[in-house]
Short mmCIF file of C-alpha atoms in Angstrom, two decimals:
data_model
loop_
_atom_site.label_atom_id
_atom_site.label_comp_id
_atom_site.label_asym_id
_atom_site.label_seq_id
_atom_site.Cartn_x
_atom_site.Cartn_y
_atom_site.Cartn_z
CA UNK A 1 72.26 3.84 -13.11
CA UNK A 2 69.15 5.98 -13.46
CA UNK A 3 65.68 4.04 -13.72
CA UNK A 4 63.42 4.91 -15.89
CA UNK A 5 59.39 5.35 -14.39
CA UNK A 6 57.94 2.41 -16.25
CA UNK A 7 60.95 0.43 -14.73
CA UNK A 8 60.75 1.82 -11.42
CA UNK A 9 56.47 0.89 -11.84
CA UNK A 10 57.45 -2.88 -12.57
CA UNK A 11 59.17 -3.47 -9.67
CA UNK A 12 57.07 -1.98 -7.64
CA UNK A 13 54.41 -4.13 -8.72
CA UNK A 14 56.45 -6.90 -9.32
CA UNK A 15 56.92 -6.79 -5.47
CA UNK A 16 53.32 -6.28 -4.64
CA UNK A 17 51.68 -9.12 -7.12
CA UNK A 18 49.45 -11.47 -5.02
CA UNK A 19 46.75 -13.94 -5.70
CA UNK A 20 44.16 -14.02 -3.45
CA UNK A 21 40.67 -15.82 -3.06
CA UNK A 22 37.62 -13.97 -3.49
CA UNK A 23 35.15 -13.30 -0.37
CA UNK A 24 32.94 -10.76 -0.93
CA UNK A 25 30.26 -12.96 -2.79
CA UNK A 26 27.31 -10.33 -3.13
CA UNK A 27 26.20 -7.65 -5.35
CA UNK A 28 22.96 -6.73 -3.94
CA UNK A 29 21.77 -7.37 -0.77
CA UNK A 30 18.40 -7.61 0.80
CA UNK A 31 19.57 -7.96 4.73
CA UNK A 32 18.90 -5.52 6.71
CA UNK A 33 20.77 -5.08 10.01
CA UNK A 34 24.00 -5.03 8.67
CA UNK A 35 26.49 -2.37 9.30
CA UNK A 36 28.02 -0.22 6.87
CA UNK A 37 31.95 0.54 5.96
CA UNK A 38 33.25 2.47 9.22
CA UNK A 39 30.98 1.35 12.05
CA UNK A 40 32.24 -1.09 14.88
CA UNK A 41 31.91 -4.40 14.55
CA UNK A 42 33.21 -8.06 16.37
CA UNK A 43 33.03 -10.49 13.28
CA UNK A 44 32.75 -10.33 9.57
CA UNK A 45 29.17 -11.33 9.71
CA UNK A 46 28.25 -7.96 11.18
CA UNK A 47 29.25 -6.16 8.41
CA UNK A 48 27.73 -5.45 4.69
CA UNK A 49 31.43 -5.64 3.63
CA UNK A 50 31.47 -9.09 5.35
CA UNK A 51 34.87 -8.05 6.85
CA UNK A 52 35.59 -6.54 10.36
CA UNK A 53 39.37 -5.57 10.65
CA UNK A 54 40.42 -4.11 14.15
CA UNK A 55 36.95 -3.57 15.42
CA UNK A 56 35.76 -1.81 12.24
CA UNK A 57 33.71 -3.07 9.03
CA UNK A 58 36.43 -2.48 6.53
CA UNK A 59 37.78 -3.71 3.37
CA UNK A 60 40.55 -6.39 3.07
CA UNK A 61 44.06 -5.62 1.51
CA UNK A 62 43.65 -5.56 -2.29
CA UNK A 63 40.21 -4.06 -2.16
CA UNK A 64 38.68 -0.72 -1.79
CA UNK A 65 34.98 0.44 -0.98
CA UNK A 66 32.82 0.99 -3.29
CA UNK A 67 30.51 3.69 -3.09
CA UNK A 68 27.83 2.73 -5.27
CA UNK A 69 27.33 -1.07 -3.38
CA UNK A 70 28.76 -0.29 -0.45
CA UNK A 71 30.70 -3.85 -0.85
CA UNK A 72 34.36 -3.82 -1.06
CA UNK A 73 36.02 -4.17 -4.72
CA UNK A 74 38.99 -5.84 -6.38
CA UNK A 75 41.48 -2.91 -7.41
CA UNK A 76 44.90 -3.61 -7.65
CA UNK A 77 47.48 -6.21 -8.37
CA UNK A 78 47.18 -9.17 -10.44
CA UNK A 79 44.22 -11.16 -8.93
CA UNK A 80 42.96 -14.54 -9.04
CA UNK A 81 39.56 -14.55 -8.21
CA UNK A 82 38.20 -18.36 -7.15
CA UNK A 83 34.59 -18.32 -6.66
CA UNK A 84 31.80 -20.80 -6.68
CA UNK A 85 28.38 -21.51 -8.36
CA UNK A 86 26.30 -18.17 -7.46
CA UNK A 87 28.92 -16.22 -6.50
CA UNK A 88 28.93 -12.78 -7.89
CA UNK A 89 30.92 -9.70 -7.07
CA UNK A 90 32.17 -6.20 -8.26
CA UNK A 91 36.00 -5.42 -10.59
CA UNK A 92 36.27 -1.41 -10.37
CA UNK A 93 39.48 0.55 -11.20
CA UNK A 94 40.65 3.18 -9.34
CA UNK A 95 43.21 6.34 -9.19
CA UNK A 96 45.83 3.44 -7.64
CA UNK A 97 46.32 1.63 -10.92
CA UNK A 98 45.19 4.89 -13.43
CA UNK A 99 48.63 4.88 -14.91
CA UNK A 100 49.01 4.56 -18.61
CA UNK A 101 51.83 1.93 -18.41
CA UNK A 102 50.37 0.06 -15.56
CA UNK A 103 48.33 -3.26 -16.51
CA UNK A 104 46.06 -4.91 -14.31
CA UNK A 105 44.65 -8.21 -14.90
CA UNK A 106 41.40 -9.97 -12.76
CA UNK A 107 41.27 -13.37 -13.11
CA UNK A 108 37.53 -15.36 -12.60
CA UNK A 109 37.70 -18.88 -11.76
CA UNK A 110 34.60 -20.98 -11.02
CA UNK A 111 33.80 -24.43 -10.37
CA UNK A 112 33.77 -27.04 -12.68
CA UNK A 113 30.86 -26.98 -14.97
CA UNK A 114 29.83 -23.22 -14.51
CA UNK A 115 30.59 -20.40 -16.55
CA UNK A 116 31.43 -16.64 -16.16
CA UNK A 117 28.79 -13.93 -16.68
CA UNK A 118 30.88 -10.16 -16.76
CA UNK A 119 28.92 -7.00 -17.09
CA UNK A 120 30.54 -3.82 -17.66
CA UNK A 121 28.44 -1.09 -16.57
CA UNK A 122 30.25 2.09 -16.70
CA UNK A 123 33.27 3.05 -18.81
CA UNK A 124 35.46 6.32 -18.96
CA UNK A 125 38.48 6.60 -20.60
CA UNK A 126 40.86 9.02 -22.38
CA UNK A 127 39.59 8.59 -25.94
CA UNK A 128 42.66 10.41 -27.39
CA UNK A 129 45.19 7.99 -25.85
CA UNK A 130 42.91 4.67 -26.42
CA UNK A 131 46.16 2.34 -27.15
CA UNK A 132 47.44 3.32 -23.59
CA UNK A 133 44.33 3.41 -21.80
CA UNK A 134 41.52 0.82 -22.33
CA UNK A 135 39.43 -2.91 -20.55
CA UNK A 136 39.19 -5.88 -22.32
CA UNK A 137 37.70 -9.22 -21.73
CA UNK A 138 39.10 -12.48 -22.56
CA UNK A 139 38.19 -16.33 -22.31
CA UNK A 140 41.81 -17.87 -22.61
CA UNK A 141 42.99 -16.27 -26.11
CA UNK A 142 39.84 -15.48 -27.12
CA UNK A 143 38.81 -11.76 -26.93
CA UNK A 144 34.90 -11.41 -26.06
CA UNK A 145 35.58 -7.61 -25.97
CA UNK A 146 37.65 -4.64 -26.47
CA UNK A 147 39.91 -3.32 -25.97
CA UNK A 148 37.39 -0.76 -25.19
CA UNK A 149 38.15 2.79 -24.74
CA UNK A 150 35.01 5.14 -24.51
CA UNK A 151 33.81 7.89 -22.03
CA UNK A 152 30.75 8.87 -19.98
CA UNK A 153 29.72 5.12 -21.30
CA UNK A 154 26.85 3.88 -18.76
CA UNK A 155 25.19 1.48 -21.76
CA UNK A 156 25.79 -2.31 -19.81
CA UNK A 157 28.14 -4.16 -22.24
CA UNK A 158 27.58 -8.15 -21.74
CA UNK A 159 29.91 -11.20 -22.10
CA UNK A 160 29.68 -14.47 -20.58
CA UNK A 161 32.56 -17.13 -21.08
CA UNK A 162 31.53 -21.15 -22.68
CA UNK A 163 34.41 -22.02 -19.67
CA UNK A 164 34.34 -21.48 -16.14
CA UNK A 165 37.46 -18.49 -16.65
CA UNK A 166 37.10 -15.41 -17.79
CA UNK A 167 39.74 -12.28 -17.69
CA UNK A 168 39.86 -8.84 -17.01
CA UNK A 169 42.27 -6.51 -18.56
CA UNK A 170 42.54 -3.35 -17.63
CA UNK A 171 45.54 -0.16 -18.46
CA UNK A 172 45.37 2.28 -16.37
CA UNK A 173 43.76 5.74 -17.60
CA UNK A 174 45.34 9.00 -15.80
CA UNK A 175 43.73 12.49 -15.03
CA UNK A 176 39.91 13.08 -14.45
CA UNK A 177 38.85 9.69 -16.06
CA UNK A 178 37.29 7.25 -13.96
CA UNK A 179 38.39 3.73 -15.84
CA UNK A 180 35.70 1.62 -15.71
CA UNK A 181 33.07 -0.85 -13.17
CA UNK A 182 32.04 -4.10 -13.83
CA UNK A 183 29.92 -7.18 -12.19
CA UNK A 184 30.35 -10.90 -12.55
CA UNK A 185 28.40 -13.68 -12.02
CA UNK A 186 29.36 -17.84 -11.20
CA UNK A 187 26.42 -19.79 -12.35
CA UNK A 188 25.69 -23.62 -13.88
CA UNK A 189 23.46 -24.72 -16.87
CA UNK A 190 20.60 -24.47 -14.28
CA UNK A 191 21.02 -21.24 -12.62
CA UNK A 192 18.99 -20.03 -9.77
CA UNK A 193 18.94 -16.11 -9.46
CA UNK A 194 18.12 -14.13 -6.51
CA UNK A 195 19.53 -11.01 -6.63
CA UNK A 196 16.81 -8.47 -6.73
CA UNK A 197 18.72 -6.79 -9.48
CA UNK A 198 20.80 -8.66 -12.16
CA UNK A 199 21.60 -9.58 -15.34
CA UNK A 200 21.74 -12.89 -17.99
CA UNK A 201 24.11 -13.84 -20.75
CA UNK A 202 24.29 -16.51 -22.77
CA UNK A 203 27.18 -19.09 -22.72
CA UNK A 204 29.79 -17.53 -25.33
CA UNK A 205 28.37 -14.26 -25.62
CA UNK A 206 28.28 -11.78 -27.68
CA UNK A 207 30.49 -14.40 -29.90
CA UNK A 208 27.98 -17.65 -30.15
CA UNK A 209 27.10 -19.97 -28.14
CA UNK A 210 27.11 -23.79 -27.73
CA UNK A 211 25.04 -26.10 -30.13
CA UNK A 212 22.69 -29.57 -28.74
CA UNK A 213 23.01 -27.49 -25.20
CA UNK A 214 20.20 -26.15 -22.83
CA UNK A 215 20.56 -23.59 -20.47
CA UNK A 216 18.05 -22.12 -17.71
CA UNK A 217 17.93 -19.02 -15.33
CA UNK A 218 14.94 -19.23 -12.89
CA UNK A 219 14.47 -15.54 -11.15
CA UNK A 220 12.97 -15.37 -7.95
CA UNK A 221 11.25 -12.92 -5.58
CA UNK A 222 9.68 -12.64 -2.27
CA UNK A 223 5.75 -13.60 -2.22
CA UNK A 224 3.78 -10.38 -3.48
CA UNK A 225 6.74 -9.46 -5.40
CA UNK A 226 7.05 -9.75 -9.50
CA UNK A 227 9.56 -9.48 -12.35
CA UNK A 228 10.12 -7.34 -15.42
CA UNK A 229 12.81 -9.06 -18.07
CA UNK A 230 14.38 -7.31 -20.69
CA UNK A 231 15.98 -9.35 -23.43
CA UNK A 232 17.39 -9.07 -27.07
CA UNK A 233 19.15 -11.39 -29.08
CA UNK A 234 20.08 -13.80 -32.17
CA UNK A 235 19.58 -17.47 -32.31
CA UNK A 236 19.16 -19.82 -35.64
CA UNK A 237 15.70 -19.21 -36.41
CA UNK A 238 13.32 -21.92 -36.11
CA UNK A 239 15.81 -24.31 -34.52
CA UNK A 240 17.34 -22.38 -31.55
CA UNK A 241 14.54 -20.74 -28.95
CA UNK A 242 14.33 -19.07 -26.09
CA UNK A 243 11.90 -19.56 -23.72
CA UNK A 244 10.40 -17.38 -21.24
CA UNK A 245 7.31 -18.89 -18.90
CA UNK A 246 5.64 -16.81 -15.99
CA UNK A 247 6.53 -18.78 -12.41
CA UNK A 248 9.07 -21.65 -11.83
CA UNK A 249 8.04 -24.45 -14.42
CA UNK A 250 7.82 -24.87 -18.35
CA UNK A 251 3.79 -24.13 -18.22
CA UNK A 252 3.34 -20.72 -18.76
CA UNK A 253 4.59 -19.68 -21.43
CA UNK A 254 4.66 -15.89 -22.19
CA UNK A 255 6.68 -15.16 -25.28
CA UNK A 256 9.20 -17.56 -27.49
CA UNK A 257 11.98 -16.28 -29.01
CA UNK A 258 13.98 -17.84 -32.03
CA UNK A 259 15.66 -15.68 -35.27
CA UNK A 260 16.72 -11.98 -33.96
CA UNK A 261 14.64 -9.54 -31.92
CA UNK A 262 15.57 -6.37 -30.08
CA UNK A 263 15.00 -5.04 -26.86
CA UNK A 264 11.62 -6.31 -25.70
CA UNK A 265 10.48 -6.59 -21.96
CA UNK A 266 8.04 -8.76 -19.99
CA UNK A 267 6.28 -9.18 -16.37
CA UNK A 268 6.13 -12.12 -14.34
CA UNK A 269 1.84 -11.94 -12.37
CA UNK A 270 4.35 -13.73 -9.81
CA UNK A 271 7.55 -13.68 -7.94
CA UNK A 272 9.23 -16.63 -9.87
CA UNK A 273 9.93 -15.87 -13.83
CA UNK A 274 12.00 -19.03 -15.97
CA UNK A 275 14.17 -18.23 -18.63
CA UNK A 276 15.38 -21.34 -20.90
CA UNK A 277 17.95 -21.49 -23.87
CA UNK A 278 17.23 -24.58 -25.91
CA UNK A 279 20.03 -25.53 -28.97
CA UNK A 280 20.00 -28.04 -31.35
CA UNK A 281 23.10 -30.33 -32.82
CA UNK A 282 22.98 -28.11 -36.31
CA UNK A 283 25.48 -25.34 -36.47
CA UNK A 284 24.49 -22.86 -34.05
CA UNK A 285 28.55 -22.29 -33.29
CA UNK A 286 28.40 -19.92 -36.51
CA UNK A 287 29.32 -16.60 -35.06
CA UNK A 288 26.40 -15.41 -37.05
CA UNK A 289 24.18 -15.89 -34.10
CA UNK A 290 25.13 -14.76 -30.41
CA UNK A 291 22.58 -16.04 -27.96
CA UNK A 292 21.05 -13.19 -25.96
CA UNK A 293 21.47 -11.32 -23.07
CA UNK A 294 18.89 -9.52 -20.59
CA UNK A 295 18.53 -8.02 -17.39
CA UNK A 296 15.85 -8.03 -14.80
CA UNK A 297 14.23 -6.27 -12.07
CA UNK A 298 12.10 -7.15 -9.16
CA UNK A 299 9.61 -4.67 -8.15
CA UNK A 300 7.90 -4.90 -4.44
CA UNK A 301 5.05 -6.00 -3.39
CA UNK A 302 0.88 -5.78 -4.16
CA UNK A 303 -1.49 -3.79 -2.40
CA UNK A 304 -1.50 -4.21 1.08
CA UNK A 305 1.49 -6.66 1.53
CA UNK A 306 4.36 -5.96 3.84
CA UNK A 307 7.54 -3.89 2.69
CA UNK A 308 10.91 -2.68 4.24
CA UNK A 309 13.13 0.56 2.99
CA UNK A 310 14.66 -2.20 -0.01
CA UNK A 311 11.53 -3.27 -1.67
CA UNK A 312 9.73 -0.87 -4.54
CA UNK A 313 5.78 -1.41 -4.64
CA UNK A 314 4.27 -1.62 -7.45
CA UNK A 315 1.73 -0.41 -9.40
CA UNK A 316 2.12 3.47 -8.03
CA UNK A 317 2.64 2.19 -4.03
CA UNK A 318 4.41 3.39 -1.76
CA UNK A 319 6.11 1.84 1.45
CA UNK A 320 4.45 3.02 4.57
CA UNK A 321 5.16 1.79 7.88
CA UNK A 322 5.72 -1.86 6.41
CA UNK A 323 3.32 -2.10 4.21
CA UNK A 324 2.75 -0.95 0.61
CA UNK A 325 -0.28 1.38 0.49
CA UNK A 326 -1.41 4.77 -1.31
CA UNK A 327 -0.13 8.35 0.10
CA UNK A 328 -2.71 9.88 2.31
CA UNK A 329 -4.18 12.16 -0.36
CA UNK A 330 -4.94 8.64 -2.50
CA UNK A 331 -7.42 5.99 -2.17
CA UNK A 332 -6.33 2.54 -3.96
CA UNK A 333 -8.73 2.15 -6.90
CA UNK A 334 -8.59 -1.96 -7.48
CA UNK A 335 -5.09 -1.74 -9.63
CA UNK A 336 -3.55 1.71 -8.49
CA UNK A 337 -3.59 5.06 -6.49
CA UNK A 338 -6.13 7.52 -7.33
CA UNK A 339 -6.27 11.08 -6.13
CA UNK A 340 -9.20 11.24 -3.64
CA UNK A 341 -12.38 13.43 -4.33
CA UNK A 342 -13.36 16.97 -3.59
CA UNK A 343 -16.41 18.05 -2.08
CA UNK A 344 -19.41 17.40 -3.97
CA UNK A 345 -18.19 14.53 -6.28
CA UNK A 346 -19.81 11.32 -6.73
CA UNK A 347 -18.58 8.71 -4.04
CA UNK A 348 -19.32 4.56 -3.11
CA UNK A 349 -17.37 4.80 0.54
CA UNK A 350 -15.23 6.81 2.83
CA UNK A 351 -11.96 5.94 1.46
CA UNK A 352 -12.92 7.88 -1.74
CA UNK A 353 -13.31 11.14 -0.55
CA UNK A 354 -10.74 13.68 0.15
CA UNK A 355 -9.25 14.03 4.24
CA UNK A 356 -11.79 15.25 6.22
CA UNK A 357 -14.08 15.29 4.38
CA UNK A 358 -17.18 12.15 3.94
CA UNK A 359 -19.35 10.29 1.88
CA UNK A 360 -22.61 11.11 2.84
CA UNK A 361 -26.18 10.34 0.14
CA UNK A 362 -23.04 9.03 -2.34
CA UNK A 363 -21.45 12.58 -2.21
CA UNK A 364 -18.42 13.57 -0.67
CA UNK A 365 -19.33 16.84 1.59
CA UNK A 366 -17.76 18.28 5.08
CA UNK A 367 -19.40 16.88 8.50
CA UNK A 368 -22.57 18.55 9.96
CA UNK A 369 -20.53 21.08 12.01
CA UNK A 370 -18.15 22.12 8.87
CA UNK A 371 -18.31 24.11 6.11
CA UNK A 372 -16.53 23.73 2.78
CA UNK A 373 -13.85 26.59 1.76
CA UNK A 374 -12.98 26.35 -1.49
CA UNK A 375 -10.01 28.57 -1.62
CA UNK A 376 -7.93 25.93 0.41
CA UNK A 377 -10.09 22.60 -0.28
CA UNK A 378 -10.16 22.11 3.33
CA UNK A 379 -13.57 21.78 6.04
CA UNK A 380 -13.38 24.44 8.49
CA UNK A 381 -15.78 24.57 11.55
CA UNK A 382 -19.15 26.94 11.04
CA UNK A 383 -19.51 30.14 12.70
CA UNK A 384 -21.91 31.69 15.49
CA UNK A 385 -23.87 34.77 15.75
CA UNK A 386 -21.99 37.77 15.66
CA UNK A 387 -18.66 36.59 13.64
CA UNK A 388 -17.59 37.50 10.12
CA UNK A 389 -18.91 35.46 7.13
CA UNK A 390 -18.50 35.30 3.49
CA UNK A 391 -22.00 34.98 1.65
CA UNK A 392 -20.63 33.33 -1.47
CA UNK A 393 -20.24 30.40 1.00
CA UNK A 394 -22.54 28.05 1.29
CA UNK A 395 -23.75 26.46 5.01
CA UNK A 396 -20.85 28.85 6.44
CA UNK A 397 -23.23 29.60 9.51
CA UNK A 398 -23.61 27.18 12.46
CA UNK A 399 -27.65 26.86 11.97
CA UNK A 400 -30.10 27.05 9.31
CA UNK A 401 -32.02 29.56 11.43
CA UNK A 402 -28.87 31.70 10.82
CA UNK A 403 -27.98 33.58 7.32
CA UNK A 404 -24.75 35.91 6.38
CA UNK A 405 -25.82 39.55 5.38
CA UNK A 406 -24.45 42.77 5.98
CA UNK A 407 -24.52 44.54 9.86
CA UNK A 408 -26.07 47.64 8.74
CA UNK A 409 -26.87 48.90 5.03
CA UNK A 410 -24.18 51.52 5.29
CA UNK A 411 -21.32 48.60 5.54
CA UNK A 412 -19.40 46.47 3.68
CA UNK A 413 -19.29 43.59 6.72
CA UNK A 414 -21.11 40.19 6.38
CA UNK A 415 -22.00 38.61 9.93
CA UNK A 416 -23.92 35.50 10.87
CA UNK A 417 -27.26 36.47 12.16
CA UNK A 418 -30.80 35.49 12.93
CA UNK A 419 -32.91 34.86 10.18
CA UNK A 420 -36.13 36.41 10.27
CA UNK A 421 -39.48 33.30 10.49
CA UNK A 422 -42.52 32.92 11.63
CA UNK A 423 -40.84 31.47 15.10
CA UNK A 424 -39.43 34.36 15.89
CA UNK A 425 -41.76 37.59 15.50
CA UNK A 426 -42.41 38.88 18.87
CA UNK A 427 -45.69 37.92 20.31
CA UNK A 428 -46.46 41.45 21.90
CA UNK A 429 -46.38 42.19 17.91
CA UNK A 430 -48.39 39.70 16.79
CA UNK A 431 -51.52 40.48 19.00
CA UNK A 432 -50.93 44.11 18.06
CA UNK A 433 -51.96 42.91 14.94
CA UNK A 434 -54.89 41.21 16.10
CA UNK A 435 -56.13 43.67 18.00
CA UNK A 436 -55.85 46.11 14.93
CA UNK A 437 -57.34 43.87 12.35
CA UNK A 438 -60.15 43.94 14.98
CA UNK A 439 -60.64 46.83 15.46
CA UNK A 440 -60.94 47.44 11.80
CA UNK A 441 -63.51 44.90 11.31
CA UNK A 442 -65.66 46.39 14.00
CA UNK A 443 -65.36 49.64 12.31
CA UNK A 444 -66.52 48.17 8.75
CA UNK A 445 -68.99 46.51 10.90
CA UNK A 446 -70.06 49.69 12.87
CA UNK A 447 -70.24 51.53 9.19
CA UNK A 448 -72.04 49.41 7.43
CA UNK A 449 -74.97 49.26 10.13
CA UNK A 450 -74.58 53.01 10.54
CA UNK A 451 -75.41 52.91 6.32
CA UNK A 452 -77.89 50.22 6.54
CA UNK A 453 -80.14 52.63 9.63
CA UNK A 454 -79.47 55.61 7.07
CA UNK A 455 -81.29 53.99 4.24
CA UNK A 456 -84.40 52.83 6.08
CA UNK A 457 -84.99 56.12 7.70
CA UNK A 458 -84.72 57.98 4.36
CA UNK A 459 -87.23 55.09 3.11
CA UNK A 460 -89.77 56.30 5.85
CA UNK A 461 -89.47 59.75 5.23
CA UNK A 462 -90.34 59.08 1.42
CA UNK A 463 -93.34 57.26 1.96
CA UNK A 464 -96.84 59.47 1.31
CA UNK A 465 -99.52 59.41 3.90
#
């Protein structure tokens, strides 16, 4: 008897089915040290996929790397994943399961009294064949999504069960499409976050969420490091709030949410930020009003604090040899980097002015021994008697004693050469001159004597006896 494919399929993963327990418990990671997928290893705590099979960080059966993380993925098979209270992890599909008549199903199972936070990030299906190829999510019977069926789809899509299950079902797509990658997260009524990257749901969303009930998500970061939340959402106005404070109490507040609002963003001046979901006993379970979702992102460290390759420094920064600092052509400016000054600008210190040149009488200018070219913004050493200059330069020549002009008046070449002073007139010359102006006085002098004997002998001669 001849089997048909979707037959043949069903066996085959009839055969393979196996429930497994989750270990691959991070999503991000901010260790450094650990080896990637393919290098040697001894132990699973050598490697970022926390498992070393046969001497080599690998993935374990059921899972496949994930290029994106780096961590190792659920793929195939129906799995039940058991994780605890901040426990997150990766679901991706891949071309193993992309078969229209194959189903796969994840199942997430936390500890009592925590829920299930799933966010699909990227979706790609074949949108003409959407009742054969599609992801849903699920909370028992209760669909929190899909089936969805979209492609190129990179807008996050958030869901968060009121239990602590939540399933994944996937049909396989076929061809070029990609199926789709999600995230989960295992967290309790008082969740701490850590993650550097991440992202919040409500209990029961995007359905509605529990009434007399308070949730909180405190996000932290390394000291010097702070935190931008983005949230939207729908909660019975005036009754239902949330709260978002800057650092790890209910003191500073910085905004209160209650009613609907759309995307709207904040930053921590710390590296804590508290989020808080307060309900009341009326009848927030209407599915008129969802709860909210959000997602955050930490961002480095100040001015001057240490960094590593992971971190992103803020306010314009940049990571340089462990600490966060301005690029070499920048001077920090009390809040960010600022290109440095040219030659002749206005300057309070060294730092402000452009490399090599300094801040001399509050204006940035080349050292004693340099001149300023302007065609590459750059001090170049002066020049000596004899070599070629450029007169529309200013202080090109070594001394003051020396100017640029032209060799001869029949050329077109500019040279440094002596200037012509007082100091430097030859002294042969000088008593020449002496000598001569002299000599002409004595000759007025001689003249006007020979005039003055003249007259009184013609006055003699004149004079009757």
């Amino acid at each position: 008897m001849e089997l048909k494919m979707g037959t043949l399929l069903f066996i085959v993963l009839c055969v393979l089915k196996f429930k497994v327990s989750e270990t691959h418990t991070k999503c991000f990671t901010q260790e450094t040290g650990k080896k990637m997928y393919g290098n040697s290893c001894s132990d699973n705590t050598q490697c970022l996929t926390e498992y070393c099979d046969y001497r080599t960080c690998s993935c374990p059966f059921g899972s496949v790397l994930d290029s994106k993380t780096g961590f190792c993925v659920r793929t195939t098979g129906d799995n039940m994943i058991m994780a605890s209270n901040g426990d997150c992890g990766y679901i991706v599909s891949t071309r193993e399961v992309n078969l229209y008549t194959v189903v796969v199903q994840w199942d997430i199972i936390g500890d009592t009294d925590t829920y299930v936070t799933l966010v699909i990030l990227e979706v790609n299906m074949d949108t003409f064949y959407c009742s054969y190829n599609y992801v849903e999510v699920l909370e028992g019977s209760t669909t929190l999504r899909g089936p969805l069926c979209t492609s190129n789809d990179y807008t996050a899509k958030y869901q968060a069960s009121k239990s602590s299950r939540l399933t994944v079902k996937y049909r396989g797509t076929y061809g070029s499409y990609q199926g789709f990658r999600a995230v989960y997260f295992i967290r309790n009524n008082s969740a701490v976050l850590t993650e550097p990257t991440g992202y919040i749901a409500s209990p029961g969303y995007p359905l509605n969420y529990k009434a007399n009930s308070k949730y909180s998500w405190l996000i932290t970061a390394r000291p010097g490091q702070v935190i931008t939340l983005s949230t939207t959402g729908s909660t019975q106005y005036l009754y239902d709030y949330v709260y978002i404070y800057d650092g790890q109490y209910e003191f500073n507040r910085l905004k209160s949410h209650t009613g609907q609002w759309s995307l709207q963003s904040l930053t921590s001046s710390s590296n804590y930020m508290l989020v808080v979901l307060s309900t009341t006993y009326s009848w927030s379970s209407s599915s008129s009003y969802y709860g909210f979702s959000g997602s955050y992102q930490v961002y480095g460290v100040l001015y001057g604090e240490s960094c590593n390759i992971t971190d992103t420094c803020i306010q314009g920064l940049t990571c340089l040899g462990g600490v966060c600092g301005c690029l070499a052509s920048q001077y920090y400016d009390k809040t960010t980097c600022t290109s440095r000054l040219s030659a002749g600008a206005f300057c309070y210190g060294q730092d402000f002015c452009a490399q090599s040149l300094v801040c001399s009488g509050s204006y940035c200018r080349c050292q004693d021994s340099q001149y300023y070219d302007k065609s590459s913004m750059t001090c170049k050493q002066t020049l000596n008697v004899g070599e070629l200059c450029d007169p529309t330069i200013e202080d090109m020549c070594a001394s003051r004693d020396f100017v640029c002009r032209r060799q001869t008046l029949n050329t077109t070449m500019y040279t440094c050469q002596q200037a012509c002073t007082s100091e430097s007139i030859d002294k042969k010359t000088f008593i020449a001159l002496i000598v001569v102006a002299a000599a002409g006085w004595a000759v007025a002098i001689v003249a006007v004597v020979s005039v003055i004997i003249l007259c009184l002998r013609n006055q003699k001669r004149s004079v009757p006896y």
